[in-house]
Structures are given as structure tokens and as C-alpha cells.
Short mmCIF file of C-alpha atoms in Angstrom, two decimals:
data_model
loop_
_atom_site.label_atom_id
_atom_site.label_comp_id
_atom_site.label_asym_id
_atom_site.label_seq_id
_atom_site.Cartn_x
_atom_site.Cartn_y
_atom_site.Cartn_z
CA MET A 27 27.91 5.46 -17.61
CA ASN A 28 29.79 4.15 -14.28
CA ASN A 29 26.94 4.43 -11.33
CA LYS A 30 28.96 7.75 -9.65
CA ILE A 31 27.68 9.80 -13.02
CA PHE A 32 24.43 7.95 -12.31
CA SER A 33 24.09 9.12 -8.74
CA ASP A 34 25.61 12.76 -9.69
CA ILE A 35 22.39 13.04 -12.10
CA ARG A 36 20.43 12.07 -9.60
CA ALA A 37 21.85 14.14 -6.87
CA THR A 38 21.26 17.01 -9.12
CA LEU A 39 17.64 16.17 -9.63
CA PHE A 40 16.92 15.71 -6.32
CA MET A 41 18.86 19.38 -5.60
CA ASN A 42 16.38 21.09 -7.81
CA GLN A 43 13.11 20.06 -7.18
CA ALA A 44 14.16 20.78 -3.88
CA ILE A 45 15.31 24.21 -4.42
CA PHE A 46 11.91 24.71 -6.74
CA TYR A 47 10.04 23.72 -3.64
CA LEU A 48 11.54 25.97 -0.79
CA ARG A 49 11.60 28.34 -3.12
CA LYS A 50 7.15 28.14 -2.89
CA ILE A 51 7.65 29.19 -0.11
CA PRO A 52 7.20 33.30 1.22
CA VAL A 53 9.42 33.93 3.41
CA LEU A 54 12.55 31.65 1.73
CA LYS A 55 11.64 32.79 -2.22
CA ASN A 56 13.57 36.25 -1.61
CA LEU A 57 16.61 34.62 0.62
CA MET A 58 16.72 31.95 -2.15
CA SER A 59 17.54 33.05 -5.34
CA PRO A 60 16.59 31.27 -8.53
CA TYR A 61 20.53 31.69 -10.07
CA ALA A 62 20.81 29.18 -8.27
CA TYR A 63 20.09 26.60 -10.58
CA TYR A 64 22.65 28.06 -12.41
CA ASN A 65 25.74 28.16 -10.14
CA ALA A 66 27.99 25.18 -10.37
CA ASP A 67 29.80 25.48 -7.14
CA ILE A 68 27.04 25.95 -4.67
CA LYS A 69 25.43 22.73 -7.11
CA ILE A 70 28.13 21.16 -6.34
CA LYS A 71 28.25 21.58 -2.47
CA LEU A 72 24.79 20.92 -2.61
CA ALA A 73 24.94 17.90 -4.31
CA LYS A 74 27.35 15.67 -2.42
CA LEU A 75 24.53 17.11 0.61
CA ALA A 76 21.46 15.55 -1.53
CA ASN A 77 23.52 11.61 -1.55
CA VAL A 78 24.71 12.26 1.83
CA ILE A 79 20.31 13.29 2.66
CA LEU A 80 18.95 10.34 0.45
CA PHE A 81 20.65 7.67 1.79
CA MET A 82 19.63 9.31 5.33
CA THR A 83 16.78 9.05 3.91
CA ARG A 84 16.56 4.84 2.97
CA LEU A 85 17.77 4.05 6.48
CA ALA A 86 15.21 6.14 8.04
CA LYS A 87 12.97 4.21 5.74
CA LYS A 88 14.62 0.98 6.66
CA ALA A 89 14.10 1.88 10.30
CA ILE A 90 11.19 2.30 9.96
CA TYR A 91 10.19 -1.09 7.92
CA LEU A 92 11.57 -2.88 10.53
CA ALA A 93 9.90 -0.83 13.22
CA ILE A 94 6.27 -1.68 11.96
CA ILE A 95 7.88 -5.46 11.63
CA PHE A 96 8.93 -5.45 15.12
CA LEU A 97 5.66 -3.74 15.64
CA LEU A 98 3.02 -6.78 14.12
CA ALA A 99 5.23 -9.27 15.89
CA ASN A 100 4.41 -7.86 19.09
CA THR A 101 0.84 -7.79 17.96
CA VAL A 102 0.36 -10.13 16.64
CA PRO A 103 2.67 -13.13 17.63
CA LEU A 104 2.44 -16.32 15.85
CA ALA A 105 0.53 -19.14 17.88
CA ILE A 106 1.73 -22.21 17.07
CA LEU A 107 5.19 -20.22 18.87
CA ASN A 108 4.10 -17.46 21.14
CA ASP A 109 7.64 -16.22 20.38
CA THR A 110 7.92 -12.50 19.32
CA SER A 111 11.56 -12.70 17.82
CA MET A 112 11.01 -15.93 16.10
CA SER A 113 7.42 -14.14 14.68
CA LEU A 114 9.27 -10.79 13.93
CA VAL A 115 11.79 -13.74 11.57
CA ILE A 116 8.78 -15.18 9.97
CA TYR A 117 6.57 -12.20 9.51
CA PHE A 118 10.54 -10.52 8.10
CA THR A 119 10.71 -13.65 5.32
CA ALA A 120 7.17 -13.33 4.09
CA LEU A 121 6.72 -9.41 3.49
CA ASN A 122 9.92 -10.01 1.47
CA ALA A 123 8.92 -13.01 -0.44
CA LEU A 124 5.41 -10.57 -1.30
CA SER A 125 7.95 -8.14 -3.00
CA ILE A 126 9.27 -10.94 -5.43
CA THR A 127 7.82 -9.85 -8.52
CA SER A 128 8.60 -6.20 -7.85
CA THR A 129 11.69 -5.47 -10.15
CA ARG A 130 14.16 -3.91 -11.71
CA ILE A 131 14.13 -4.63 -15.16
CA LEU A 132 9.83 -4.06 -14.29
CA GLU A 133 10.86 -0.27 -13.48
CA ASP A 134 8.56 2.58 -14.30
CA SER A 135 9.99 5.24 -12.11
CA LYS A 136 9.92 8.97 -13.51
CA SER A 137 13.90 9.24 -13.00
CA LYS A 138 13.93 6.50 -15.44
CA TRP A 139 12.36 7.20 -17.82
CA MET A 140 13.84 10.85 -17.68
CA LEU A 141 17.72 9.37 -17.73
CA LEU A 142 16.75 7.51 -21.02
CA THR A 143 14.61 9.84 -22.66
CA LEU A 144 15.99 13.50 -21.68
CA PHE A 145 19.91 12.36 -20.89
CA LYS A 146 19.74 9.65 -23.44
CA THR A 147 20.79 6.72 -21.05
CA PRO A 148 21.41 3.13 -23.13
CA SER A 149 18.86 0.65 -21.25
CA VAL A 150 21.35 -1.24 -20.58
CA ASP A 151 23.77 1.23 -18.42
CA TYR A 152 20.38 3.03 -16.09
CA TYR A 153 19.25 -1.25 -15.75
CA ALA A 154 22.89 -2.38 -14.05
CA TYR A 155 23.57 0.47 -12.12
CA SER A 156 19.59 0.56 -10.66
CA LEU A 157 20.30 -3.13 -9.79
CA ASN A 158 23.02 -2.47 -8.08
CA GLN A 159 21.34 0.40 -6.30
CA ARG A 160 18.93 -2.17 -4.93
CA THR A 161 21.13 -4.71 -4.79
CA TYR A 162 23.04 -2.25 -2.46
CA ASP A 163 19.72 -0.94 -0.05
CA ARG A 164 18.40 -5.25 -0.11
CA ILE A 165 21.68 -5.61 2.11
CA LEU A 166 21.43 -2.48 4.03
CA LEU A 167 18.04 -3.65 5.12
CA GLY A 168 18.94 -7.26 5.55
CA VAL A 169 22.28 -6.28 7.44
CA MET A 170 19.71 -3.70 9.36
CA ALA A 171 17.24 -6.71 10.40
CA SER A 172 19.75 -9.18 11.13
CA ILE A 173 21.52 -6.81 14.09
CA VAL A 174 17.75 -6.91 15.19
CA THR A 175 17.00 -10.68 15.08
CA GLY A 176 20.69 -11.12 16.91
CA VAL A 177 20.07 -8.29 19.49
CA THR A 178 16.57 -10.22 20.48
CA LEU A 179 17.53 -14.26 20.87
CA TRP A 180 20.99 -14.21 21.43
CA PRO A 181 20.04 -13.18 25.51
CA SER A 182 18.74 -16.75 25.68
CA ARG A 183 19.60 -18.80 22.89
CA HIS A 184 23.33 -18.04 21.53
CA ALA A 185 23.99 -20.76 18.37
CA TYR A 186 20.15 -20.18 17.23
CA ALA A 187 20.49 -15.65 17.16
CA LEU A 188 23.89 -15.85 14.79
CA ILE A 189 21.99 -19.13 12.48
CA LEU A 190 18.46 -17.11 12.14
CA ALA A 191 21.13 -13.70 12.25
CA LEU A 192 22.56 -15.32 8.80
CA PHE A 193 19.31 -16.31 7.54
CA VAL A 194 17.24 -12.70 7.61
CA LEU A 195 20.91 -11.49 6.15
CA LEU A 196 20.03 -13.87 2.73
CA VAL A 197 16.22 -12.91 2.06
CA PRO A 198 16.51 -9.78 0.73
CA CYS A 199 18.57 -10.34 -1.58
CA PHE A 200 17.80 -13.61 -2.41
CA THR A 201 13.72 -12.94 -3.06
CA MET A 202 14.93 -9.57 -5.72
CA TYR A 203 17.65 -11.33 -7.56
CA LEU A 204 14.92 -14.81 -7.39
CA GLY A 205 11.86 -12.34 -8.67
CA GLU A 206 14.69 -10.35 -11.47
CA ALA A 207 15.44 -13.76 -13.12
CA LEU A 208 12.21 -15.35 -12.88
CA THR A 209 10.58 -11.96 -14.54
CA ILE A 210 13.18 -11.92 -16.87
CA ARG A 211 12.22 -15.99 -18.02
CA TYR A 212 8.53 -14.98 -18.26
CA PHE A 213 9.28 -11.87 -20.53
CA ASN A 214 11.69 -13.85 -22.49
CA SER A 215 9.39 -17.03 -23.26
CA HIS A 216 6.13 -14.91 -24.22
CA GLU A 217 7.78 -11.50 -24.64
CA LYS A 218 5.29 -9.85 -22.71
CA LYS A 219 4.83 -8.89 -19.23
CA MET A 220 3.01 -10.96 -16.53
CA ARG A 221 -0.81 -10.76 -16.02
CA MET A 222 -1.12 -8.38 -12.65
CA ARG A 223 -3.72 -11.23 -11.79
CA TYR A 224 -1.03 -14.28 -11.65
CA GLU A 225 1.91 -11.65 -10.07
CA LEU A 226 -0.44 -10.81 -6.95
CA ILE A 227 -0.72 -15.29 -7.06
CA ILE A 228 2.43 -15.55 -7.54
CA SER A 229 3.46 -12.59 -4.87
CA VAL A 230 0.28 -14.02 -2.21
CA LEU A 231 2.16 -17.58 -3.00
CA THR A 232 5.54 -16.69 -2.38
CA GLY A 233 3.84 -14.55 1.01
CA LEU A 234 2.52 -18.26 2.66
CA ILE A 235 5.55 -19.97 1.98
CA PRO A 236 7.45 -18.60 4.93
CA PHE A 237 4.88 -19.45 7.70
CA LEU A 238 5.52 -23.22 7.10
CA LEU A 239 8.80 -22.44 9.51
CA LEU A 240 5.50 -22.44 11.49
CA PHE A 241 6.27 -26.34 11.90
CA LEU A 242 9.84 -26.51 12.04
CA PRO A 243 10.81 -27.04 15.99
CA ALA A 244 13.22 -25.51 16.88
CA THR A 245 16.20 -28.59 17.95
CA LEU A 246 16.29 -28.48 14.11
CA ASN A 247 18.60 -25.22 14.37
CA TYR A 248 20.18 -27.37 11.17
CA VAL A 249 17.61 -26.79 8.64
CA TYR A 250 18.13 -22.80 8.82
CA ILE A 251 21.81 -23.61 7.33
CA LEU A 252 20.22 -25.95 4.77
CA LEU A 253 16.99 -23.15 3.52
CA SER A 254 20.35 -20.77 4.25
CA LEU A 255 22.93 -22.40 1.60
CA LEU A 256 20.03 -23.35 -0.94
CA MET A 257 19.52 -19.59 -0.70
CA ILE A 258 23.00 -18.88 -1.76
CA ALA A 259 23.55 -21.26 -4.62
CA LEU A 260 19.99 -19.85 -5.95
CA SER A 261 21.22 -15.88 -5.13
CA ILE A 262 24.25 -16.86 -7.44
CA TRP A 263 22.14 -18.39 -10.26
CA SER A 264 19.78 -16.03 -10.21
CA LEU A 265 22.32 -13.30 -10.16
CA ARG A 266 24.40 -15.51 -13.65
CA TYR A 267 20.84 -15.92 -14.98
CA THR A 268 19.90 -12.35 -14.74
CA LYS A 269 23.48 -10.91 -16.59
CA ARG A 270 22.87 -14.31 -19.11
CA ASN A 271 19.67 -13.19 -20.83
CA ALA A 272 18.53 -9.26 -19.33
CA ASP A 273 17.46 -7.19 -22.19
CA PRO A 274 16.75 -4.00 -21.08
CA ALA A 275 15.95 -2.97 -24.51
CA ALA A 276 13.24 -4.75 -25.66
CA VAL A 277 11.86 -4.91 -22.30
CA ASN A 278 11.36 -0.52 -22.15
CA ARG A 279 11.15 -1.37 -25.96
CA PHE A 280 7.44 -2.98 -24.87
CA MET A 281 6.61 -1.24 -21.85
CA THR A 282 6.54 2.11 -24.13
CA GLN A 283 4.53 0.71 -26.93
CA ASN A 284 1.91 -0.68 -24.76
CA MET A 285 1.52 1.70 -21.42
CA SER A 286 1.79 5.03 -23.88
CA LEU A 287 4.27 6.57 -21.96
CA SER A 288 4.63 10.44 -21.55
CA THR A 289 8.19 12.59 -21.65
CA GLU A 290 5.75 14.39 -19.80
CA THR A 291 5.53 12.76 -16.06
CA SER A 292 2.48 15.37 -14.49
CA GLN A 293 1.04 14.26 -18.19
CA LYS A 294 1.76 10.81 -17.76
CA VAL A 295 0.41 10.42 -14.27
CA LYS A 296 -2.89 12.26 -15.53
CA GLU A 297 -3.32 9.44 -17.92
CA LEU A 298 -2.50 5.73 -15.76
CA THR A 299 -5.13 7.72 -12.91
CA GLN A 300 -7.37 8.50 -15.44
CA GLU A 301 -7.35 4.96 -16.61
CA GLU A 302 -7.43 3.59 -13.46
CA LEU A 303 -10.20 5.88 -12.74
CA ARG A 304 -12.11 5.29 -16.15
CA ILE A 305 -16.16 4.20 -16.71
CA ASP A 306 -17.21 0.95 -16.63
CA ASP A 307 -20.84 0.76 -19.86
CA LEU A 308 -23.98 0.34 -18.51
CA LYS A 309 -27.00 -1.32 -20.51
CA VAL A 310 -29.55 -0.16 -22.16
CA ASN A 311 -31.66 -1.75 -20.00
CA GLN A 312 -29.76 -1.25 -16.51
CA ASP A 313 -30.23 1.94 -17.21
CA THR A 314 -34.11 2.40 -17.37
CA GLU A 315 -34.87 0.40 -14.89
CA LEU A 316 -31.95 2.62 -12.20
CA SER A 317 -34.23 5.60 -13.56
CA HIS A 318 -37.31 3.79 -12.49
CA ARG A 319 -35.65 2.77 -8.93
CA TYR A 320 -34.38 6.16 -8.18
CA SER A 321 -34.86 10.07 -8.85
CA GLY A 322 -32.37 12.46 -8.48
CA TYR A 323 -29.08 13.29 -6.60
CA LYS A 324 -29.02 9.03 -5.26
CA LEU A 325 -29.86 8.61 -8.95
CA LEU A 326 -26.61 10.01 -10.25
CA ASN A 327 -24.66 8.38 -7.24
CA VAL A 328 -26.43 4.92 -7.77
CA ALA A 329 -25.25 4.91 -11.28
CA PHE A 330 -22.11 6.81 -10.70
CA PHE A 331 -20.88 3.54 -8.24
CA LEU A 332 -21.88 0.81 -10.84
CA ARG A 333 -20.17 2.92 -13.85
CA HIS A 334 -17.15 2.50 -11.24
CA ARG A 335 -17.76 -0.86 -10.20
CA ARG A 336 -14.41 -2.15 -11.31
CA MET A 337 -12.78 -0.48 -7.99
CA TRP A 338 -14.46 -1.25 -5.43
CA TYR A 339 -16.14 -4.58 -6.95
CA LYS A 340 -12.84 -6.24 -8.02
CA PRO A 341 -10.87 -5.48 -5.05
CA LEU A 342 -13.81 -6.37 -2.07
CA ILE A 343 -13.82 -9.54 -4.35
CA TRP A 344 -10.48 -10.11 -3.61
CA ILE A 345 -10.21 -8.98 -0.15
CA LEU A 346 -13.24 -11.76 0.84
CA ARG A 347 -11.59 -14.48 -1.71
CA ILE A 348 -8.23 -13.80 1.02
CA ILE A 349 -10.48 -13.90 3.90
CA VAL A 350 -12.65 -17.14 3.14
CA ALA A 351 -8.17 -18.17 2.70
CA PHE A 352 -7.06 -17.26 5.94
CA VAL A 353 -10.03 -18.21 7.91
CA VAL A 354 -10.24 -22.22 5.45
CA GLY A 355 -6.22 -22.01 6.05
CA GLY A 356 -6.40 -21.94 10.35
CA VAL A 357 -9.57 -24.73 10.62
CA LEU A 358 -7.96 -27.20 8.26
CA ILE A 359 -3.91 -26.54 10.07
CA LYS A 360 -6.55 -26.84 13.64
CA VAL A 361 -8.42 -29.52 12.38
CA GLY A 362 -5.03 -31.18 10.97
CA SER A 363 -3.22 -30.27 13.92
CA VAL A 364 -5.62 -32.08 16.64
CA TYR A 365 -5.86 -35.76 14.41
CA LEU A 366 -2.28 -35.62 13.59
CA PHE A 367 -0.34 -34.50 16.50
CA GLY A 368 -3.88 -34.04 19.30
CA PRO A 369 -5.72 -31.36 21.19
CA ASN A 370 -2.40 -29.80 23.27
CA PHE A 371 -0.42 -29.24 19.91
CA PHE A 372 -1.95 -25.53 18.67
CA GLU A 373 -2.56 -23.37 21.29
CA THR A 374 -5.60 -22.22 20.97
CA ILE A 375 -5.82 -18.23 20.93
CA VAL A 376 -7.20 -16.77 23.59
CA GLY A 377 -8.84 -12.97 21.83
CA SER A 378 -10.46 -10.12 23.82
CA ASN A 379 -12.15 -6.92 22.46
CA SER A 380 -9.35 -5.41 22.85
CA THR A 381 -6.87 -7.51 21.20
CA LEU A 382 -9.14 -7.69 18.49
CA ILE A 383 -10.15 -4.35 17.45
CA SER A 384 -6.26 -3.66 18.10
CA GLN A 385 -5.08 -5.88 15.09
CA PHE A 386 -8.39 -4.69 12.54
CA MET A 387 -8.02 -1.15 13.31
CA LEU A 388 -5.19 -1.87 10.86
CA VAL A 389 -6.91 -3.92 8.65
CA PHE A 390 -9.72 -2.56 8.13
CA TYR A 391 -7.71 0.59 7.00
CA PHE A 392 -5.77 -0.42 4.68
CA ILE A 393 -8.53 -1.92 3.13
CA ASN A 394 -10.82 1.23 2.83
CA VAL A 395 -11.99 2.34 -0.72
CA THR A 396 -13.74 5.49 -0.20
CA LYS A 397 -10.33 7.45 -0.99
CA LYS A 398 -9.96 6.35 -3.70
CA ILE A 399 -13.38 6.41 -5.21
CA THR A 400 -13.22 10.48 -4.09
CA ARG A 401 -10.96 10.62 -6.81
CA ALA A 402 -13.00 8.60 -9.43
CA CYS A 403 -15.49 11.13 -8.17
CA PHE A 404 -13.43 14.83 -8.27
CA LEU A 405 -12.17 12.90 -12.40
CA ASN A 406 -15.70 12.09 -13.75
CA ALA A 407 -18.25 14.35 -11.92
CA ASP A 408 -17.53 16.40 -9.61
CA TYR A 409 -14.56 18.25 -11.32
CA SER A 410 -17.37 19.11 -14.04
CA LEU A 411 -20.62 19.50 -12.28
CA LEU A 412 -19.11 22.06 -9.40
CA HIS A 413 -18.22 24.34 -12.98
CA TYR A 414 -22.13 24.94 -11.76
CA ALA A 415 -24.13 26.97 -9.97
CA PHE A 416 -26.47 24.79 -8.77
CA TYR A 417 -24.01 21.74 -7.86
CA ARG A 418 -22.37 24.11 -5.46
CA ARG A 419 -25.76 25.46 -3.42
CA LYS A 420 -25.60 23.93 0.38
CA GLU A 421 -28.46 21.67 0.12
CA THR A 422 -26.65 20.14 -2.82
CA ILE A 423 -23.68 19.29 -1.52
CA TRP A 424 -25.30 18.26 1.50
CA LYS A 425 -27.49 15.56 -0.21
CA GLN A 426 -24.51 14.17 -2.55
CA TYR A 427 -22.41 14.38 0.62
CA LEU A 428 -25.30 11.72 2.85
CA SER A 429 -25.67 9.34 -0.61
CA ARG A 430 -22.55 9.22 -1.02
CA LEU A 431 -21.16 8.79 2.82
CA ALA A 432 -24.23 5.27 3.59
CA ILE A 433 -23.16 3.61 0.10
CA LEU A 434 -19.38 4.00 1.02
CA ILE A 435 -20.55 2.71 4.25
CA LEU A 436 -22.14 0.05 3.15
CA ILE A 437 -19.04 -0.99 0.46
CA ASN A 438 -16.78 -1.14 3.71
CA PHE A 439 -19.16 -2.90 6.01
CA VAL A 440 -19.14 -6.09 3.77
CA PRO A 441 -15.28 -7.13 4.42
CA VAL A 442 -16.01 -6.67 8.33
CA PHE A 443 -18.87 -9.10 8.31
CA ALA A 444 -16.53 -11.30 6.26
CA VAL A 445 -13.73 -11.05 9.05
CA LEU A 446 -17.22 -11.48 11.94
CA LEU A 447 -18.84 -14.59 10.52
CA GLY A 448 -14.84 -15.83 10.40
CA LEU A 449 -13.69 -15.20 13.91
CA VAL A 450 -17.38 -16.94 14.78
CA LEU A 451 -16.14 -20.62 13.12
CA TRP A 452 -13.07 -20.72 14.16
CA ASN A 453 -14.08 -20.05 17.83
CA ILE A 454 -16.27 -22.67 16.90
CA VAL A 455 -12.87 -25.12 16.02
CA GLY A 456 -11.55 -24.10 19.08
CA LEU A 457 -9.19 -21.78 16.79
CA LEU A 458 -10.05 -18.64 18.80
CA SER A 459 -11.29 -18.29 21.99
CA PHE A 460 -13.21 -15.48 23.46
CA GLU A 461 -17.08 -15.43 25.45
CA PHE A 462 -20.18 -14.67 23.15
CA THR A 463 -21.21 -12.03 25.82
CA ASN A 464 -18.77 -9.59 24.57
CA PHE A 465 -19.30 -10.76 20.39
CA ILE A 466 -22.09 -8.46 20.06
CA PRO A 467 -20.09 -5.29 21.43
CA LEU A 468 -17.36 -6.36 19.13
CA CYS A 469 -19.51 -6.26 16.36
CA ILE A 470 -20.47 -2.91 17.17
CA SER A 471 -17.15 -1.32 18.11
CA LEU A 472 -15.07 -2.87 14.07
CA LEU A 473 -18.19 -1.44 11.96
CA SER A 474 -18.16 1.48 14.45
CA LEU A 475 -14.81 1.62 13.42
CA SER A 476 -14.87 1.06 9.61
CA ALA A 477 -17.70 3.57 9.21
CA LEU A 478 -15.03 6.10 11.29
CA TYR A 479 -12.59 5.50 8.39
CA THR A 480 -15.00 5.74 5.36
CA THR A 481 -16.84 9.22 6.82
CA VAL A 482 -13.55 10.37 7.28
CA HIS A 483 -11.86 10.10 4.35
CA LEU A 484 -14.97 11.43 2.54
CA PHE A 485 -15.07 14.46 5.55
CA LEU A 486 -11.78 15.78 4.16
CA TYR A 487 -12.93 15.05 0.67
CA TYR A 488 -16.12 17.27 1.02
CA ILE A 489 -14.16 19.87 3.94
CA LEU A 490 -10.52 20.30 1.88
CA GLN A 491 -11.51 19.10 -1.63
CA PRO A 492 -7.75 18.33 -2.72
CA TYR A 493 -7.05 17.57 -6.14
CA ASN A 494 -6.66 20.07 -8.12
CA ARG A 495 -7.41 19.62 -12.36
CA ASP A 496 -4.46 17.51 -12.75
CA MET A 497 -5.73 15.22 -9.69
CA GLU A 498 -2.51 16.71 -7.92
CA VAL A 499 -2.84 16.70 -4.25
CA LYS A 500 -0.87 19.98 -3.26
CA SER A 501 -2.60 21.15 0.38
CA ILE A 502 -0.44 20.61 3.09
CA THR A 503 -3.58 21.05 5.98
CA TYR A 504 -4.77 17.91 3.11
CA HIS A 505 -1.38 16.62 3.70
CA ILE A 506 -1.48 16.82 7.64
CA ALA A 507 -4.58 15.42 8.47
CA GLU A 508 -3.77 12.14 6.54
CA PHE A 509 -0.74 11.99 8.81
CA ALA A 510 -3.31 12.65 11.86
CA ILE A 511 -5.53 9.80 10.33
CA ILE A 512 -2.41 7.10 9.23
CA PHE A 513 -1.12 8.04 13.24
CA PHE A 514 -4.11 7.28 14.97
CA VAL A 515 -4.07 3.65 13.36
CA TYR A 516 -0.74 3.32 14.46
CA SER A 517 -1.41 3.55 18.11
CA ASN A 518 -3.42 0.48 17.92
CA ASN A 519 -0.90 -0.73 20.66
CA MET A 520 -2.30 2.11 23.10
CA VAL A 521 -6.05 0.26 22.22
CA ALA A 522 -4.79 -3.19 23.18
CA SER A 523 -3.78 -1.43 26.52
CA LEU A 524 -7.25 -1.09 27.51
CA ALA A 525 -10.09 -2.57 28.76
CA SER A 526 -13.09 -1.78 27.65
CA ALA A 527 -11.58 -0.68 23.62
CA ASP A 528 -15.24 -1.95 22.82
CA ILE A 529 -16.75 0.96 23.96
CA VAL A 530 -13.89 3.72 23.71
CA ILE A 531 -13.94 3.02 19.92
CA THR A 532 -17.39 2.84 19.81
CA VAL A 533 -18.48 6.01 21.45
CA PHE A 534 -14.80 7.27 19.88
CA SER A 535 -15.96 6.77 16.27
CA LEU A 536 -19.50 7.91 16.55
CA VAL A 537 -18.41 11.31 18.07
CA ILE A 538 -16.09 11.83 15.22
CA ILE A 539 -19.04 10.71 12.53
CA VAL A 540 -21.49 12.70 14.15
CA ILE A 541 -19.55 15.94 14.12
CA SER A 542 -17.82 15.55 11.35
CA THR A 543 -21.17 15.50 9.50
CA ILE A 544 -22.20 18.02 11.11
CA LEU A 545 -19.06 19.94 9.72
CA VAL A 546 -19.68 19.50 6.24
CA ARG A 547 -23.59 20.69 6.55
CA LEU A 548 -22.83 23.72 7.75
CA PHE A 549 -19.05 24.45 5.37
CA ALA A 550 -18.77 22.45 2.66
CA HIS A 551 -20.96 24.89 0.26
CA LYS A 552 -17.52 27.02 1.22
CA THR A 553 -15.05 24.69 0.83
CA PHE A 554 -16.62 22.24 -1.32
CA LYS A 555 -14.88 23.44 -4.62
CA LEU A 556 -12.57 23.21 -7.42
CA ARG A 557 -8.33 24.26 -7.56
CA GLU A 558 -6.79 25.10 -10.84
CA HIS A 559 -3.38 24.70 -9.18
#
């Protein structure tokens, strides 16, 4: 089965889904006949259109990805370089290295299992197609990143721009091929998939390697040429190793036997969701102790969070480890550079409250656990309890909301306190410079920001309740609200331009928290209900 057939099948599936969802819109339902699925002429034309749409979507995703990296390089320029262009190169390389464990041989997607089960596609053919598609995808990303790098560096350093453009061009394909080869080698040796914790460790370590380029003087251009040649050689070796040793059929058998995959995609998603949100057992004496310390809905929520501790405790520990590693690494780099090269080698970062807040707006949003907890609340508690009238009472919903909000705010405060302690330590060793008189407003604003994210996620859960019995989110209003939150989070550049960002963020957060809490009190008993579809 060649690539064209795969592409046509993919395009047809895409258009079938598009027709299905378009016919759900009342205005278009009467205009689009249900026989559109069976009209061969229309389907051929729509399949061509689908291929164009899919390509444009891929192009748009890469443009957004590069725009985010460019924004990051401008917002958080690397201190040693103080150079936005080089920061862009290092961030791009690091993010590609982080994805080294995301491979096609272990792909677990809806389209893959549909082609393998319904169309009886050979595993080898699908893997070859998938690898080719990802190669084209990575080449496209490399070309776009190379153009951006060349354009930003060309006005000041022509030769340097060409060398780095070549370097950036090779990075995406190199990390992809190397990741495939290492994964295949591990699977062939151990006949199983690598554990998630080891994948995370490898991703983090490889993601940190590009930051060694920080210590490379700009005058040593030939080092990037040598690195480019090394990437070419390793890419060729990895590709040849992958083609000789890949056994997609064996990998797919392992995945189907050990991951309880189902031909019904919706059932599969539900099973995986329930596995992710599963409940931990409590010891009997711990249950007894809780019943003596708490009562009513507070007892229910404390027991709930303890039984679901894998969802917030383990991620919290990993986040704290990363923060500690980052802080300690910064201290060691600062102290080591002073000892080896003198006090002037490493420039001290002058940090204002506005700059720090704008940088942590993104960080605190992505490490917030509230959204995941609300899914567990619905699946393992609220879905069953909402069938009873007492649980839908205004006072009951209000008490539940306040109790959950307090617990979630405390959980999400932990990494904020860790970050604040890290900032104090950096200020002591001279890595960061800010006035301690501004530290208390900074603490209040960052804590308010964390509380804002927690409140908004929980508020949307109670006011819109987006989940149906299969844990699907089909509420358009909820998706619009999420988009508005993300837009706010990525408006951090606007926050950085504010003279008193700490005061603005604190006041804004408190106002939103108060308003959302009042709205839950007034309307949640009408909106917090079951959705069957």
C-alpha cells in the first residue's frame, strides 16, 4: 500500500468527520444531504480539498510553534548570551531534543488503529508511511526555523547566519531519527516499552544538552559546522538502523496486549481516562482517623483528594524536583563562572516585578492541576451524586465549591512558594538582582495569579459543567472560555510593559475570584447538572 493510498484514506476520513460535524449545525443540516457520504464525485473533490486543508493546518501549527519560541526568546532571553537570535536557536534545539522519546514506532493514535483494524493495513506499510510523513513534517519545520534564524542573524553576521541556519535545519530530523533508533534498540533488547519515568528522564537530559551551547564563544563558528556534520552522520546511521531493525508488527502486538486497546475509539478514550483518573486505596486506620478529624462535605473532599493523590502529589513532586534542579543549577553556574572566569563573566539579571510576573504567567498556568482534578471529580464523584436531589441543592453545591477551592488553592501554592524561595537564593548569590522592598508585592501577585488560575478552572467546571457520561467535552462555550484563558496567559508581553504589574495582577485576580465565586453562589445550582450527550 503506497503513500498516496494512505493519504487518500486519511483525507476521506477527515472529510467524513467534517461532514458529520457540519451537519450538526442546524443551518447547514438542511443544505447538506446525508447522501454526501456516498457521492463518489463529491468525495474525490472533497478529498483533494482535505489534503490542502491538512497541509495548511500543518503549516499553521509550525508557524504558531515558531512564534511561541520566538516570543519565549524575546521574553526570557538567556542571560549569558543576552542575544535574542541565539536564544531562539538554543530554545528551538532544546524543545526538539525534549521530544526525542515521541516516536512513530510507538504511535498510539486514532487513525493508526483505524487503518490497522478496519482496513487491515500491514504494520510495516503503515509504519513506513507514518515515518515518511513525519520526516516531511520535520523537514518543513526545519526549513521554516532555518529561514527565521537566517533572517534574524543576517543583518549583523552573514557567515554566522548561514552556519546557524544549516544547524537549525538539521535539528528536527536528527532528533526524530535518533529517537526512533534508540526506541527500537530498547524494544528489541527488552521486548517491552520503556517506562514513562525513564522516558521523562531521557527527555529532560537531552533537552538540557543544548544549553551547553551557552558557554560556546560566538567566535568559534566551526564548532557548529562540526556539530552539523555529526548530526548528519548520526541521522544516516539512525535511519539505516531503523529500517534494518524495526519490527512494527511486534510492537503493535505488545501495545494491544498490554494497553487494552479497543476498536471503538470512544470506548478506548473512556478506558484510558478512567485509568488516568483511577482511585487509590486508603488504609482502614487512615479512614477512621479522617472520620474523627473531619465531617460532612469536608470529609468527603479530603478523602477524595487523598484517594486521588497520584493525580496531584506525584506531578507536584516532579515539579518541585525540576524547580530545585533549575535553582541549584543556576547557583552552580553562577558560582562556577565567578570562580573560573571572574565576577564579570556572567551578567547579573536585573529582575523587575513586571518581568518576573510576565514570565511566570505561563509557568503557573501549565503546572496548575485544577483542570485534571475536576475531571476526576466528575468521573469518580459528581456523576453519581448528581443523580440525587440533595446533591443538586444550592447550599450543597456552594459548600462543595468552597471546600474544593480551598484545597486546590493550597495544592497549587506549593510550587509558587518553591519558586519564590529560589528567587531569594538567586538574589543572594548574585544571579538575580531585585529590591527586597518589592519582594512582598511580587509574592502577593504570584500567589494571586496561581489562585486565579485555580478559581477560573473550578468556576468553569461548576458554571458550564462540560463533561458528559463518556468524559467528552462538547460544549462550545467551554472551549471559547478556555481559549480566552489561553489568550490571557499568552498576553504576558503586555504585562511586562506595565509599570506596576504586581498591583494590576493582584487587583485583577482578586476581582475575578470574587466575581466568579458570587456567580457560583447565584447560578451553579442551575448549571451544575448531568449532560448525557
